[in-house]
Coordinates of C-alpha atoms in Angstrom, one line a residue:
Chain A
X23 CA 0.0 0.0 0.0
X24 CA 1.1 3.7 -0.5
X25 CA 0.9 6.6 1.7
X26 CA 1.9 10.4 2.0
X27 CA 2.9 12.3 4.9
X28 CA 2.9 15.6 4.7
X29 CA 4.8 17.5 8.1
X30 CA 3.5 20.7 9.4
X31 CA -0.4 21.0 8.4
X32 CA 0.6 25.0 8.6
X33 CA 3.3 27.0 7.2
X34 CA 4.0 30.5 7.1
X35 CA 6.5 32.5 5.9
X36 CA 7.6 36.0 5.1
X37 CA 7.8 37.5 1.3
X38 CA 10.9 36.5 0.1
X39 CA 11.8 33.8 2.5
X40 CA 12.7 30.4 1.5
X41 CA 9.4 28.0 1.2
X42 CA 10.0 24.5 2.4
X43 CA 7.2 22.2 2.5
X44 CA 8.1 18.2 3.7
X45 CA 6.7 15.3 2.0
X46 CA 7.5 11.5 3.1
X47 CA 6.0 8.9 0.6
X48 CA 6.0 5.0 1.6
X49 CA 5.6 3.0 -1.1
X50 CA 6.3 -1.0 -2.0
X51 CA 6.9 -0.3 -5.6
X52 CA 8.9 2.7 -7.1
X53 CA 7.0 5.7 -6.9
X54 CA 5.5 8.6 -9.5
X55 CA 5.4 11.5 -6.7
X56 CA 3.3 14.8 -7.3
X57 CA 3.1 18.1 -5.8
X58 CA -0.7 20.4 -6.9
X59 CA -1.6 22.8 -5.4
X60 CA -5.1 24.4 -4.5
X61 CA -6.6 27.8 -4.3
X62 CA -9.6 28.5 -2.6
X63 CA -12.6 26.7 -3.6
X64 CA -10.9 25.3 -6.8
X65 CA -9.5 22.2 -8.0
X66 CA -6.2 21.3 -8.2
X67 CA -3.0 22.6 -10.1
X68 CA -0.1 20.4 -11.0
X69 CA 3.1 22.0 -9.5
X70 CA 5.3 19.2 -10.4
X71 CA 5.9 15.8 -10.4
X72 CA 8.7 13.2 -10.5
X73 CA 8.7 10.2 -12.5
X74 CA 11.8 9.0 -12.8
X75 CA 13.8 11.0 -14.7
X76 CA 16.0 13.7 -12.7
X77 CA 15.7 13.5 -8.9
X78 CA 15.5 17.5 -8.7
X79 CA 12.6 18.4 -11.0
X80 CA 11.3 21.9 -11.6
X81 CA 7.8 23.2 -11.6
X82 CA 6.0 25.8 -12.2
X83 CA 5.7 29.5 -10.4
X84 CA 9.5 28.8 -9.3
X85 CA 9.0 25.7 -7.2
X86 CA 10.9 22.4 -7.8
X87 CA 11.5 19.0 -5.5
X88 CA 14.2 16.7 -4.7
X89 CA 13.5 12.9 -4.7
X90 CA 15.5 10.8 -2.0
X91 CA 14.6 7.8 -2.0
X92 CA 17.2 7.2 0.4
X93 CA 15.1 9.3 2.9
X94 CA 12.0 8.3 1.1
X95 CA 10.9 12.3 0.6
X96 CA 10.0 15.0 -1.8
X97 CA 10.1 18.0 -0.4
X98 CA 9.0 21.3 -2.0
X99 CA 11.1 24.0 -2.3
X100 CA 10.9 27.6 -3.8
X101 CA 13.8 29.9 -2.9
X102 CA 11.6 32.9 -2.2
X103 CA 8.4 33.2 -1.7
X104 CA 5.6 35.4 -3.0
X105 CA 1.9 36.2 -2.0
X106 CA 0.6 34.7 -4.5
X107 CA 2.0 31.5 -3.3
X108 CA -0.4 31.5 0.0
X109 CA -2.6 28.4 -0.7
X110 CA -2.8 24.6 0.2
X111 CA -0.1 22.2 -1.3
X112 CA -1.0 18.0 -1.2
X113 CA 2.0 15.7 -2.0
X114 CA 0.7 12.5 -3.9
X115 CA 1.6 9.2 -4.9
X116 CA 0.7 7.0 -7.3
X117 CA 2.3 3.6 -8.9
X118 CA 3.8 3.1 -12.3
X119 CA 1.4 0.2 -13.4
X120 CA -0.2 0.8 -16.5
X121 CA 0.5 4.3 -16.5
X122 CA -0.5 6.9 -13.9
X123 CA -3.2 5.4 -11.4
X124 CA -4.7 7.1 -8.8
X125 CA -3.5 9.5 -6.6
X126 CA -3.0 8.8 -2.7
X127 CA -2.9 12.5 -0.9
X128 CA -1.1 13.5 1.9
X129 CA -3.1 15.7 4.2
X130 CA -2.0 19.0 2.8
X131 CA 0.1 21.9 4.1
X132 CA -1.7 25.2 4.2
X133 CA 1.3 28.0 3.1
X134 CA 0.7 31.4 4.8
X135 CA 3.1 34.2 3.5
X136 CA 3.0 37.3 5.4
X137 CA 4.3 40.9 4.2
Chain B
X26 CA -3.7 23.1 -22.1
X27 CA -5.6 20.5 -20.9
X28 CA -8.7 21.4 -19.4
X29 CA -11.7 19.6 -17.6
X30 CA -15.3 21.6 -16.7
X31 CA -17.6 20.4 -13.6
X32 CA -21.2 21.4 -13.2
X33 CA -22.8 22.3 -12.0
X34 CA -20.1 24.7 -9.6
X35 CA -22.2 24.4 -6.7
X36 CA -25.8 23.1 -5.9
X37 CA -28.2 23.0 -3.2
X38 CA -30.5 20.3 -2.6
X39 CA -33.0 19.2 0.2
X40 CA -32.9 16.3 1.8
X41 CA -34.2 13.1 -0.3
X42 CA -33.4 14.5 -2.9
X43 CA -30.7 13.3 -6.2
X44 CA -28.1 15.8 -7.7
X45 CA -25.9 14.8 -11.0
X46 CA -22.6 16.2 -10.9
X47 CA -20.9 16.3 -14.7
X48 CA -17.5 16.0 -15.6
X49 CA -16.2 17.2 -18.5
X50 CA -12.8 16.7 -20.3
X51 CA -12.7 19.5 -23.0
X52 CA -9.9 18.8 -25.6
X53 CA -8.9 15.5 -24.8
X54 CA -10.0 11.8 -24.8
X55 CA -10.0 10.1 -21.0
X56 CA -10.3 6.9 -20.4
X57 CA -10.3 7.0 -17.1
X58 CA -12.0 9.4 -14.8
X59 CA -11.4 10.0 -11.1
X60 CA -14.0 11.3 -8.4
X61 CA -13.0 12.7 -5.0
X62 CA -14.7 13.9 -2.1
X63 CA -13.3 16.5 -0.1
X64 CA -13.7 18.0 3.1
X65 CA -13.2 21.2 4.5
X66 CA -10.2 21.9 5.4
X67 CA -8.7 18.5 4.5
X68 CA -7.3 15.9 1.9
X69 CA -9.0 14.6 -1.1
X70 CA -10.5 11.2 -0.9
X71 CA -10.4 9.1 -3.7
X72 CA -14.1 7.7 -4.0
X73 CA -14.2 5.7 -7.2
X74 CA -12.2 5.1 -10.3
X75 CA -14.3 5.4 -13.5
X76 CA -13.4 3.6 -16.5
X77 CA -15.7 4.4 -20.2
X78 CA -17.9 1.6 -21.1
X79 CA -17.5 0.0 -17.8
X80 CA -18.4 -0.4 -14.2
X81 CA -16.8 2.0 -11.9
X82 CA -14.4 0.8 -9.1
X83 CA -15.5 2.3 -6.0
X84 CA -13.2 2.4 -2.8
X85 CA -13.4 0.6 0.1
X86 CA -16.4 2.1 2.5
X87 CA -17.8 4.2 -0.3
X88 CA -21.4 3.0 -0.7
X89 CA -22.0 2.5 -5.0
X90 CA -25.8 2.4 -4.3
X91 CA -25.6 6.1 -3.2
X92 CA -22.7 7.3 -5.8
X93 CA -23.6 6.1 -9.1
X94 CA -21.1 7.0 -11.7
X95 CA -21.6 6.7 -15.2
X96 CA -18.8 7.0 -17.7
X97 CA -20.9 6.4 -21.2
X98 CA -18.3 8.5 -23.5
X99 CA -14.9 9.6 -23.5
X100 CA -15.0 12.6 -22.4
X101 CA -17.9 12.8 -20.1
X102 CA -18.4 11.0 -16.6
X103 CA -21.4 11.7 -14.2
X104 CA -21.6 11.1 -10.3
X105 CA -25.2 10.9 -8.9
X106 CA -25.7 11.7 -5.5
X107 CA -29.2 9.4 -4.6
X108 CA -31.2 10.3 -1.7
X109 CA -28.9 13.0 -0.6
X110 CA -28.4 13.6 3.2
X111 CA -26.8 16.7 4.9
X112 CA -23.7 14.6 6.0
X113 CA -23.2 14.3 1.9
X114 CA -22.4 18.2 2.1
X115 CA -18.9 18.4 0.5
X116 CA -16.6 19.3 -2.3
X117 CA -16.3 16.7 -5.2
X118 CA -13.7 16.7 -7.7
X119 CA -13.5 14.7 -10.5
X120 CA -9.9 14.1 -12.5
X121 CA -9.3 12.8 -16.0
X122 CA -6.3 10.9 -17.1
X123 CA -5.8 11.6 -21.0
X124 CA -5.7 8.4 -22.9
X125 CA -2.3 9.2 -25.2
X126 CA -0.4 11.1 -22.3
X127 CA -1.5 9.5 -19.0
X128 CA -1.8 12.7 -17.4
X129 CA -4.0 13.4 -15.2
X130 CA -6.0 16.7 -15.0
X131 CA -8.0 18.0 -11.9
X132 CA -11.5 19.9 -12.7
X133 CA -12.7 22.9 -10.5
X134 CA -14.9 20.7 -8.3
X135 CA -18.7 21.3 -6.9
X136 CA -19.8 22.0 -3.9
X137 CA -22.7 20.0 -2.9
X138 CA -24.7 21.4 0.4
X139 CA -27.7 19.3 1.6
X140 CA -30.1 21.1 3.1

Protein backbone atom coordinates (compact mmCIF):
# COMPACT_ATOMS: atom_id res chain seq x y z
CA UNK A 1 0.00 0.00 0.00
CA UNK A 2 1.05 3.70 -0.50
CA UNK A 3 0.93 6.59 1.75
CA UNK A 4 1.94 10.39 1.98
CA UNK A 5 2.91 12.28 4.86
CA UNK A 6 2.91 15.58 4.73
CA UNK A 7 4.80 17.49 8.13
CA UNK A 8 3.46 20.66 9.44
CA UNK A 9 -0.45 20.98 8.36
CA UNK A 10 0.56 24.99 8.58
CA UNK A 11 3.31 26.98 7.24
CA UNK A 12 4.05 30.45 7.13
CA UNK A 13 6.55 32.47 5.95
CA UNK A 14 7.64 36.02 5.13
CA UNK A 15 7.80 37.54 1.33
CA UNK A 16 10.95 36.49 0.11
CA UNK A 17 11.82 33.81 2.50
CA UNK A 18 12.66 30.42 1.46
CA UNK A 19 9.39 28.04 1.20
CA UNK A 20 9.99 24.47 2.42
CA UNK A 21 7.22 22.15 2.46
CA UNK A 22 8.09 18.17 3.68
CA UNK A 23 6.73 15.30 1.96
CA UNK A 24 7.49 11.52 3.05
CA UNK A 25 5.99 8.85 0.62
CA UNK A 26 6.01 5.03 1.59
CA UNK A 27 5.59 2.97 -1.12
CA UNK A 28 6.27 -1.03 -2.04
CA UNK A 29 6.94 -0.27 -5.63
CA UNK A 30 8.94 2.70 -7.07
CA UNK A 31 6.97 5.66 -6.93
CA UNK A 32 5.47 8.58 -9.47
CA UNK A 33 5.35 11.51 -6.66
CA UNK A 34 3.25 14.80 -7.28
CA UNK A 35 3.14 18.06 -5.81
CA UNK A 36 -0.68 20.42 -6.90
CA UNK A 37 -1.59 22.79 -5.35
CA UNK A 38 -5.09 24.39 -4.53
CA UNK A 39 -6.57 27.79 -4.25
CA UNK A 40 -9.62 28.50 -2.65
CA UNK A 41 -12.59 26.67 -3.58
CA UNK A 42 -10.87 25.34 -6.76
CA UNK A 43 -9.51 22.22 -7.98
CA UNK A 44 -6.17 21.25 -8.18
CA UNK A 45 -2.98 22.60 -10.14
CA UNK A 46 -0.10 20.40 -10.96
CA UNK A 47 3.12 22.03 -9.47
CA UNK A 48 5.31 19.17 -10.40
CA UNK A 49 5.95 15.80 -10.41
CA UNK A 50 8.74 13.18 -10.49
CA UNK A 51 8.73 10.17 -12.54
CA UNK A 52 11.76 9.03 -12.83
CA UNK A 53 13.81 11.00 -14.74
CA UNK A 54 15.97 13.72 -12.70
CA UNK A 55 15.67 13.50 -8.92
CA UNK A 56 15.51 17.45 -8.65
CA UNK A 57 12.62 18.41 -10.97
CA UNK A 58 11.26 21.93 -11.57
CA UNK A 59 7.82 23.20 -11.62
CA UNK A 60 6.02 25.81 -12.21
CA UNK A 61 5.75 29.48 -10.41
CA UNK A 62 9.48 28.82 -9.30
CA UNK A 63 8.99 25.66 -7.25
CA UNK A 64 10.93 22.37 -7.76
CA UNK A 65 11.46 19.03 -5.49
CA UNK A 66 14.25 16.68 -4.73
CA UNK A 67 13.48 12.89 -4.68
CA UNK A 68 15.49 10.78 -1.99
CA UNK A 69 14.65 7.81 -2.01
CA UNK A 70 17.22 7.17 0.40
CA UNK A 71 15.06 9.33 2.89
CA UNK A 72 11.98 8.27 1.08
CA UNK A 73 10.93 12.29 0.63
CA UNK A 74 9.96 14.99 -1.83
CA UNK A 75 10.05 18.05 -0.39
CA UNK A 76 8.99 21.27 -2.05
CA UNK A 77 11.11 24.00 -2.34
CA UNK A 78 10.94 27.63 -3.80
CA UNK A 79 13.80 29.89 -2.90
CA UNK A 80 11.62 32.93 -2.20
CA UNK A 81 8.43 33.16 -1.75
CA UNK A 82 5.61 35.43 -3.03
CA UNK A 83 1.89 36.20 -1.99
CA UNK A 84 0.57 34.67 -4.54
CA UNK A 85 1.95 31.46 -3.25
CA UNK A 86 -0.38 31.54 -0.02
CA UNK A 87 -2.63 28.41 -0.72
CA UNK A 88 -2.78 24.62 0.17
CA UNK A 89 -0.07 22.25 -1.29
CA UNK A 90 -0.97 18.04 -1.22
CA UNK A 91 2.01 15.70 -2.00
CA UNK A 92 0.68 12.46 -3.90
CA UNK A 93 1.63 9.22 -4.86
CA UNK A 94 0.71 6.97 -7.34
CA UNK A 95 2.26 3.62 -8.87
CA UNK A 96 3.76 3.09 -12.29
CA UNK A 97 1.44 0.23 -13.37
CA UNK A 98 -0.18 0.82 -16.47
CA UNK A 99 0.55 4.28 -16.49
CA UNK A 100 -0.48 6.91 -13.86
CA UNK A 101 -3.15 5.42 -11.38
CA UNK A 102 -4.66 7.06 -8.78
CA UNK A 103 -3.48 9.53 -6.64
CA UNK A 104 -3.03 8.82 -2.69
CA UNK A 105 -2.88 12.48 -0.89
CA UNK A 106 -1.13 13.49 1.91
CA UNK A 107 -3.13 15.72 4.19
CA UNK A 108 -1.97 18.99 2.84
CA UNK A 109 0.15 21.87 4.08
CA UNK A 110 -1.69 25.23 4.19
CA UNK A 111 1.34 28.00 3.13
CA UNK A 112 0.71 31.38 4.84
CA UNK A 113 3.14 34.21 3.49
CA UNK A 114 3.02 37.33 5.45
CA UNK A 115 4.33 40.91 4.23
CA UNK B 1 -3.74 23.08 -22.11
CA UNK B 2 -5.59 20.51 -20.88
CA UNK B 3 -8.75 21.42 -19.35
CA UNK B 4 -11.70 19.59 -17.63
CA UNK B 5 -15.32 21.55 -16.65
CA UNK B 6 -17.63 20.36 -13.64
CA UNK B 7 -21.21 21.44 -13.22
CA UNK B 8 -22.77 22.25 -11.98
CA UNK B 9 -20.15 24.65 -9.62
CA UNK B 10 -22.17 24.43 -6.73
CA UNK B 11 -25.75 23.11 -5.91
CA UNK B 12 -28.19 23.04 -3.24
CA UNK B 13 -30.51 20.33 -2.64
CA UNK B 14 -32.97 19.19 0.23
CA UNK B 15 -32.93 16.28 1.79
CA UNK B 16 -34.25 13.10 -0.34
CA UNK B 17 -33.43 14.50 -2.86
CA UNK B 18 -30.74 13.25 -6.21
CA UNK B 19 -28.10 15.79 -7.67
CA UNK B 20 -25.90 14.78 -10.99
CA UNK B 21 -22.60 16.24 -10.88
CA UNK B 22 -20.93 16.27 -14.74
CA UNK B 23 -17.50 15.98 -15.58
CA UNK B 24 -16.25 17.20 -18.51
CA UNK B 25 -12.81 16.67 -20.27
CA UNK B 26 -12.74 19.52 -23.05
CA UNK B 27 -9.94 18.85 -25.60
CA UNK B 28 -8.87 15.49 -24.83
CA UNK B 29 -9.99 11.79 -24.78
CA UNK B 30 -9.99 10.10 -20.97
CA UNK B 31 -10.33 6.87 -20.35
CA UNK B 32 -10.28 6.99 -17.09
CA UNK B 33 -11.97 9.36 -14.85
CA UNK B 34 -11.39 9.96 -11.08
CA UNK B 35 -14.04 11.30 -8.40
CA UNK B 36 -12.98 12.69 -5.01
CA UNK B 37 -14.68 13.92 -2.14
CA UNK B 38 -13.28 16.51 -0.12
CA UNK B 39 -13.72 17.96 3.07
CA UNK B 40 -13.21 21.19 4.53
CA UNK B 41 -10.18 21.89 5.41
CA UNK B 42 -8.66 18.51 4.47
CA UNK B 43 -7.26 15.91 1.93
CA UNK B 44 -9.02 14.59 -1.10
CA UNK B 45 -10.53 11.19 -0.90
CA UNK B 46 -10.42 9.05 -3.70
CA UNK B 47 -14.10 7.66 -4.01
CA UNK B 48 -14.16 5.69 -7.18
CA UNK B 49 -12.23 5.09 -10.28
CA UNK B 50 -14.27 5.40 -13.47
CA UNK B 51 -13.39 3.60 -16.55
CA UNK B 52 -15.67 4.43 -20.22
CA UNK B 53 -17.88 1.56 -21.09
CA UNK B 54 -17.47 -0.03 -17.82
CA UNK B 55 -18.44 -0.35 -14.21
CA UNK B 56 -16.80 1.95 -11.88
CA UNK B 57 -14.40 0.83 -9.09
CA UNK B 58 -15.52 2.30 -6.01
CA UNK B 59 -13.20 2.42 -2.81
CA UNK B 60 -13.42 0.61 0.05
CA UNK B 61 -16.35 2.14 2.46
CA UNK B 62 -17.76 4.17 -0.29
CA UNK B 63 -21.39 3.03 -0.72
CA UNK B 64 -21.96 2.46 -5.00
CA UNK B 65 -25.75 2.40 -4.33
CA UNK B 66 -25.58 6.06 -3.18
CA UNK B 67 -22.70 7.26 -5.76
CA UNK B 68 -23.60 6.07 -9.08
CA UNK B 69 -21.06 7.04 -11.70
CA UNK B 70 -21.60 6.73 -15.24
CA UNK B 71 -18.80 7.03 -17.72
CA UNK B 72 -20.92 6.43 -21.21
CA UNK B 73 -18.31 8.53 -23.47
CA UNK B 74 -14.86 9.58 -23.53
CA UNK B 75 -14.96 12.64 -22.44
CA UNK B 76 -17.94 12.79 -20.08
CA UNK B 77 -18.38 10.98 -16.61
CA UNK B 78 -21.41 11.73 -14.23
CA UNK B 79 -21.64 11.10 -10.33
CA UNK B 80 -25.20 10.90 -8.87
CA UNK B 81 -25.66 11.68 -5.50
CA UNK B 82 -29.21 9.42 -4.57
CA UNK B 83 -31.22 10.30 -1.70
CA UNK B 84 -28.92 13.00 -0.57
CA UNK B 85 -28.42 13.65 3.17
CA UNK B 86 -26.81 16.71 4.94
CA UNK B 87 -23.65 14.55 6.00
CA UNK B 88 -23.25 14.31 1.85
CA UNK B 89 -22.40 18.15 2.05
CA UNK B 90 -18.95 18.40 0.49
CA UNK B 91 -16.58 19.31 -2.28
CA UNK B 92 -16.25 16.67 -5.21
CA UNK B 93 -13.66 16.65 -7.67
CA UNK B 94 -13.49 14.73 -10.47
CA UNK B 95 -9.89 14.14 -12.54
CA UNK B 96 -9.25 12.77 -16.03
CA UNK B 97 -6.30 10.94 -17.15
CA UNK B 98 -5.82 11.62 -21.04
CA UNK B 99 -5.69 8.41 -22.87
CA UNK B 100 -2.29 9.15 -25.19
CA UNK B 101 -0.40 11.12 -22.28
CA UNK B 102 -1.52 9.46 -18.95
CA UNK B 103 -1.78 12.66 -17.37
CA UNK B 104 -4.05 13.42 -15.25
CA UNK B 105 -6.00 16.72 -15.03
CA UNK B 106 -7.96 18.05 -11.89
CA UNK B 107 -11.52 19.89 -12.74
CA UNK B 108 -12.71 22.91 -10.49
CA UNK B 109 -14.86 20.74 -8.35
CA UNK B 110 -18.66 21.27 -6.95
CA UNK B 111 -19.75 21.96 -3.88
CA UNK B 112 -22.74 20.04 -2.91
CA UNK B 113 -24.67 21.37 0.45
CA UNK B 114 -27.66 19.27 1.59
CA UNK B 115 -30.14 21.08 3.12
Amino acid sequence: AQSVTQLGSHVSVSEGALVLLRCNYSSSVPPYLFWYVQYPNQGLQLLLKYTSAATLVKGINGFEAEFKKSETSFHLTKPSAHMSDAAEYFCAVSDRAGGYNKLIFGAGTRLAVHP
Amino acid sequence: GAVVSQHPSWVICKSGTSVKIECRSLDFQATTMFWYRQFPKQSLMLMATSNEGSKATYEQGVEKDKFLINHASLTLSTLTVTSAHPEDSSFYICSARDWGSYEQYFGPGTRLTVT
